[in-house]
Amino acid sequence: MRSRSPLRGWWAALPPAAGGAVMAAGILSVGLELTGHGLLSLAALAASAALWLLLAADFTVRLAGDRGRFRAEADTPAALGAVAATTVLGTRISQLGRQDAAAALLVLAALIWPWLLLAVLRHWRRRMPGVVFLVCVATQGLAVLGAALSTVHHLAWLARAALVCFCLGVLLYALALRRFDFREVCGGAGDHWVAGGALAITALAGAKLTASPAGAAGPAHAVLRAATPAALALSLAWYAVLLAAEVRSPRPRYDIRRWSTVFPLGMTATACLTAASVTGPAWLRPLGEVLLWIAVAAWALTFAAFLLSRRPCRPRSG
């Protein structure tokens, strides 16, 4: 019998948390484009798209050939990373001007979102890790991409649907916060940062909706203009708390959930950059630029740690 190649073995062992790597590269691509670093942005987009295709193929293979494992993994909050990753990639593709492709990704994400969300909510328990906040991230990802497309195509109905997702995402964040195990702040493996990242994507969705047909006037406009800076302020507070916890309790070993640290770092930076031009004060832009390069550095360190973790151990002599 032929032994399995290392690549095939690695692919077969991919957990749902691998979606964090797609989200991390995708949001860095969005932020780098906002700051005028086009070549770096395209490189990050290429990495995000390649990883998304790999995970989409894995998703399809497991659905067709390993239903038991597929159902078991679909019940976990990490499965919603597939929705979040698809919407983040779609947002960057929309930013690139490929609106048809972005719309196709929005439809795909919207189709799998309710099924995965209901499966996850049915299996919630007390004291869950930070990945529990993906119920909010995935929902707000739909709001962000829907708002972006509604602005491009002047579709008020799509903006209203995105606004519904925004409101639902806020509710889901509150519910997830009640389930979150706060001991993860000092002991989590990386996905505890999603507690702040979920608020950052909420702020990004609010900023996008403020510029869309649904947020152009009326009560929605006032609510969004208040909710967006509030969510951003809370996400920055989480950023400070989580960073202090990392300094106090360092966790240097590589874990695939560390990509779920990079994503909130990049999302917080992108939310600052976007809010600065829509609802926030001018100082948010330089803050967003600083936070963006911190996120880029975190991506590079995480990628280096991943490569070191794949290096085969040499047998001891003697």
XYZ file of C-alpha atoms in Angstrom:
318
model
C 0.000 0.000 0.000
C 1.275 3.469 -0.895
C 1.993 5.832 1.967
C 0.149 9.115 1.967
C 2.195 12.115 0.858
C 2.834 14.855 3.453
C 0.785 17.324 1.387
C -2.217 15.002 1.139
C -1.927 14.191 4.835
C -1.835 17.892 5.700
C -4.856 18.591 3.496
C -6.856 15.698 4.977
C -6.158 16.971 8.468
C -7.286 20.558 7.812
C -9.715 21.677 10.531
C -12.472 24.272 9.983
C -10.245 26.784 11.810
C -8.105 26.951 8.654
C -10.642 29.480 7.335
C -8.919 32.001 9.593
C -5.921 32.002 7.239
C -8.176 33.002 4.312
C -9.778 35.759 6.378
C -6.414 37.052 7.603
C -4.903 37.389 4.115
C -8.155 38.730 2.683
C -8.615 41.546 5.184
C -4.943 42.534 4.906
C -5.484 42.807 1.155
C -8.448 45.142 1.748
C -6.487 47.305 4.181
C -3.384 47.477 1.987
C -5.505 48.622 -0.944
C -7.080 51.356 1.196
C -3.606 52.643 2.047
C -2.330 52.600 -1.548
C -0.076 49.529 -1.378
C -1.478 47.917 -4.514
C 1.180 45.271 -5.174
C 1.213 44.021 -1.593
C -2.573 44.027 -1.635
C -2.676 41.881 -4.771
C -0.158 39.454 -3.269
C -2.338 39.080 -0.169
C -5.399 38.663 -2.398
C -3.660 35.903 -4.361
C -2.817 34.083 -1.109
C -6.373 34.472 0.177
C -7.939 33.280 -3.084
C -5.615 30.267 -3.351
C -6.365 29.211 0.221
C -10.094 29.757 -0.332
C -10.033 27.481 -3.403
C -8.166 24.822 -1.425
C -10.661 24.957 1.430
C -13.631 25.043 -0.954
C -12.329 21.862 -2.593
C -11.859 20.294 0.841
C -15.390 21.370 1.830
C -16.818 19.727 -1.304
C -14.799 16.505 -0.926
C -15.910 16.068 2.677
C -19.530 16.799 1.807
C -19.437 14.154 -0.947
C -17.227 11.503 0.640
C -17.115 11.875 4.425
C -20.572 12.901 5.586
C -19.981 11.873 9.207
C -16.965 14.133 9.649
C -18.666 16.884 7.646
C -21.730 16.884 9.913
C -19.580 16.798 13.056
C -17.520 19.800 11.927
C -20.547 21.721 10.624
C -21.920 21.816 14.174
C -18.932 23.798 15.474
C -18.681 27.621 15.363
C -15.436 27.340 13.355
C -17.502 26.075 10.414
C -18.904 29.590 10.037
C -15.390 30.619 9.065
C -16.335 29.361 5.593
C -19.012 32.065 5.367
C -16.776 34.763 6.843
C -13.857 33.858 4.557
C -16.115 33.949 1.492
C -17.480 37.389 2.346
C -14.031 38.841 3.116
C -12.704 37.557 -0.199
C -15.818 38.899 -1.940
C -15.317 42.327 -0.356
C -11.787 42.548 -1.731
C -12.905 41.362 -5.171
C -15.630 44.023 -5.168
C -12.965 46.576 -4.252
C -11.062 45.361 -7.318
C -14.073 46.156 -9.527
C -15.128 42.550 -10.231
C -18.700 42.995 -9.073
C -20.151 39.889 -10.744
C -17.635 37.629 -9.012
C -18.243 39.435 -5.712
C -21.999 38.986 -6.129
C -21.517 35.260 -6.800
C -19.534 34.938 -3.560
C -22.249 36.825 -1.677
C -24.909 34.431 -3.006
C -22.774 31.414 -2.065
C -22.148 32.734 1.452
C -25.826 33.632 1.910
C -26.888 30.121 0.891
C -24.689 28.265 3.378
C -24.952 30.808 6.214
C -28.434 29.962 7.629
C -27.810 26.221 7.549
C -24.439 26.477 9.337
C -25.703 29.126 11.774
C -28.654 27.008 12.896
C -26.422 23.929 13.260
C -23.995 25.905 15.427
C -26.698 27.509 17.593
C -28.243 24.094 18.292
C -24.938 22.870 19.736
C -23.897 25.895 21.806
C -22.682 25.254 25.334
C -21.359 27.288 28.241
C -17.755 28.522 28.427
C -16.817 28.405 24.782
C -13.563 29.644 23.194
C -13.326 32.813 21.103
C -14.431 31.018 17.964
C -17.984 31.391 19.322
C -17.921 34.984 18.017
C -17.842 33.699 14.427
C -21.641 33.700 14.563
C -21.336 37.490 14.585
C -18.370 37.705 12.165
C -20.066 35.590 9.492
C -23.294 37.580 9.759
C -21.528 40.939 9.653
C -19.459 39.672 6.718
C -22.715 39.355 4.770
C -23.602 42.909 5.845
C -20.226 44.286 4.695
C -20.312 42.639 1.271
C -24.014 43.376 0.793
C -23.467 47.042 1.668
C -20.504 47.293 -0.702
C -22.473 45.845 -3.622
C -25.563 47.906 -2.827
C -23.476 51.071 -3.008
C -21.912 50.111 -6.346
C -25.227 49.126 -7.955
C -27.479 51.586 -6.029
C -29.661 48.717 -4.770
C -31.673 49.913 -1.793
C -33.209 46.464 -1.210
C -29.766 44.887 -0.864
C -28.705 47.631 1.537
C -31.827 46.960 3.631
C -31.001 43.241 3.701
C -27.457 44.140 4.787
C -28.912 46.352 7.512
C -30.945 43.399 8.805
C -27.742 41.318 8.902
C -26.014 44.144 10.761
C -28.717 44.207 13.460
C -28.747 40.418 13.722
C -24.961 40.402 13.996
C -25.110 42.790 16.956
C -27.634 40.507 18.674
C -25.504 37.426 17.971
C -22.470 39.174 19.446
C -24.353 39.770 22.695
C -25.432 36.122 22.807
C -21.894 34.897 22.042
C -20.454 37.122 24.771
C -22.615 35.308 27.321
C -21.167 31.976 26.165
C -17.545 33.116 25.972
C -15.125 31.694 28.527
C -13.252 34.793 29.732
C -10.390 32.600 30.945
C -9.446 32.340 27.269
C -8.176 35.937 27.376
C -5.078 34.766 29.270
C -4.991 31.171 28.034
C -6.530 31.001 24.557
C -4.666 29.591 21.572
C -5.390 32.560 19.289
C -9.084 32.584 18.439
C -9.861 34.575 21.625
C -8.952 37.675 19.585
C -12.173 37.203 17.618
C -13.966 38.722 20.624
C -12.592 42.081 19.481
C -12.497 41.287 15.771
C -16.250 40.674 15.750
C -16.815 44.234 16.978
C -14.350 45.567 14.402
C -16.255 43.946 11.533
C -19.466 45.309 13.080
C -17.942 48.790 12.877
C -16.851 48.148 9.284
C -20.368 47.008 8.365
C -21.817 50.122 10.021
C -19.454 52.396 8.096
C -20.255 50.675 4.794
C -23.987 50.912 5.453
C -23.748 54.585 6.334
C -22.531 55.197 2.784
C -25.172 52.926 1.216
C -28.745 53.731 0.045
C -30.252 52.308 3.268
C -28.110 54.524 5.470
C -28.403 57.681 3.385
C -31.243 59.249 5.373
C -33.842 58.676 8.066
C -33.579 56.936 11.436
C -31.214 54.252 10.085
C -28.645 56.942 9.329
C -28.654 58.273 12.902
C -28.494 54.778 14.415
C -25.606 53.743 12.172
C -23.651 56.917 12.850
C -23.926 56.222 16.579
C -23.415 52.452 16.435
C -20.349 52.514 14.193
C -18.015 54.548 16.447
C -19.366 52.733 19.513
C -18.494 49.339 18.024
C -15.103 50.634 16.914
C -14.328 52.043 20.373
C -15.240 48.724 21.998
C -13.107 46.802 19.496
C -10.121 49.055 20.303
C -10.725 48.449 24.017
C -10.676 44.699 23.378
C -7.483 45.170 21.350
C -5.758 46.824 24.337
C -6.958 44.180 26.809
C -5.987 41.237 24.582
C -2.592 42.740 23.772
C -1.892 43.252 27.476
C -2.899 39.631 28.136
C -0.497 38.422 25.418
C 2.349 40.347 27.057
C 1.440 38.993 30.489
C 0.931 35.395 29.303
C 2.956 34.803 26.107
C 1.902 31.905 23.887
C 4.748 31.577 21.348
C 4.025 28.098 19.955
C 2.325 27.860 16.558
C -1.337 26.924 16.518
C -3.601 27.133 13.477
C -5.924 29.289 15.576
C -3.253 31.994 15.508
C -4.610 33.011 12.091
C -7.690 34.022 14.042
C -5.455 36.493 15.859
C -4.162 38.030 12.625
C -7.669 38.510 11.216
C -8.946 40.731 14.084
C -5.730 42.761 13.952
C -6.272 43.414 10.250
C -10.012 43.935 10.672
C -9.515 46.550 13.405
C -7.090 48.437 11.154
C -9.463 48.266 8.173
C -12.421 49.397 10.286
C -10.425 52.440 11.451
C -9.423 53.298 7.868
C -12.993 52.977 6.586
C -14.688 54.752 9.489
C -12.250 57.668 9.186
C -13.693 58.565 5.793
C -17.349 57.989 6.725
C -18.220 58.588 10.368
C -15.047 59.044 12.384
C -12.486 61.732 13.195
C -9.451 62.230 10.956
C -7.015 60.684 13.478
C -8.561 57.280 12.848
C -6.733 57.032 9.516
C -3.165 57.275 10.893
C -4.193 54.945 13.705
C -5.519 52.487 11.128
C -2.266 52.667 9.166
C -0.208 51.866 12.262
C -2.514 48.982 13.195
C -2.368 47.685 9.624
C 1.414 47.296 9.712
C 1.145 45.595 13.088
C -1.272 43.137 11.440
C 1.119 42.610 8.504
C 3.951 41.873 10.954
C 1.696 39.448 12.852
C 0.864 37.680 9.567
C 4.559 37.336 8.722
C 5.394 35.977 12.191
C 2.502 33.511 12.069
C 3.526 32.327 8.610
C 7.138 31.870 9.781
C 5.904 29.897 12.797
C 3.795 27.734 10.471
C 6.832 26.954 8.290
C 8.919 26.061 11.342
C 6.144 23.796 12.597
C 6.209 21.858 9.309
C 9.958 21.278 9.482
C 10.656 17.579 10.159
C 12.408 16.819 13.430
C 15.852 15.263 13.059
C 16.400 12.035 14.974
C 18.882 12.291 17.806
C 22.221 10.625 17.199
C 23.505 7.962 19.529
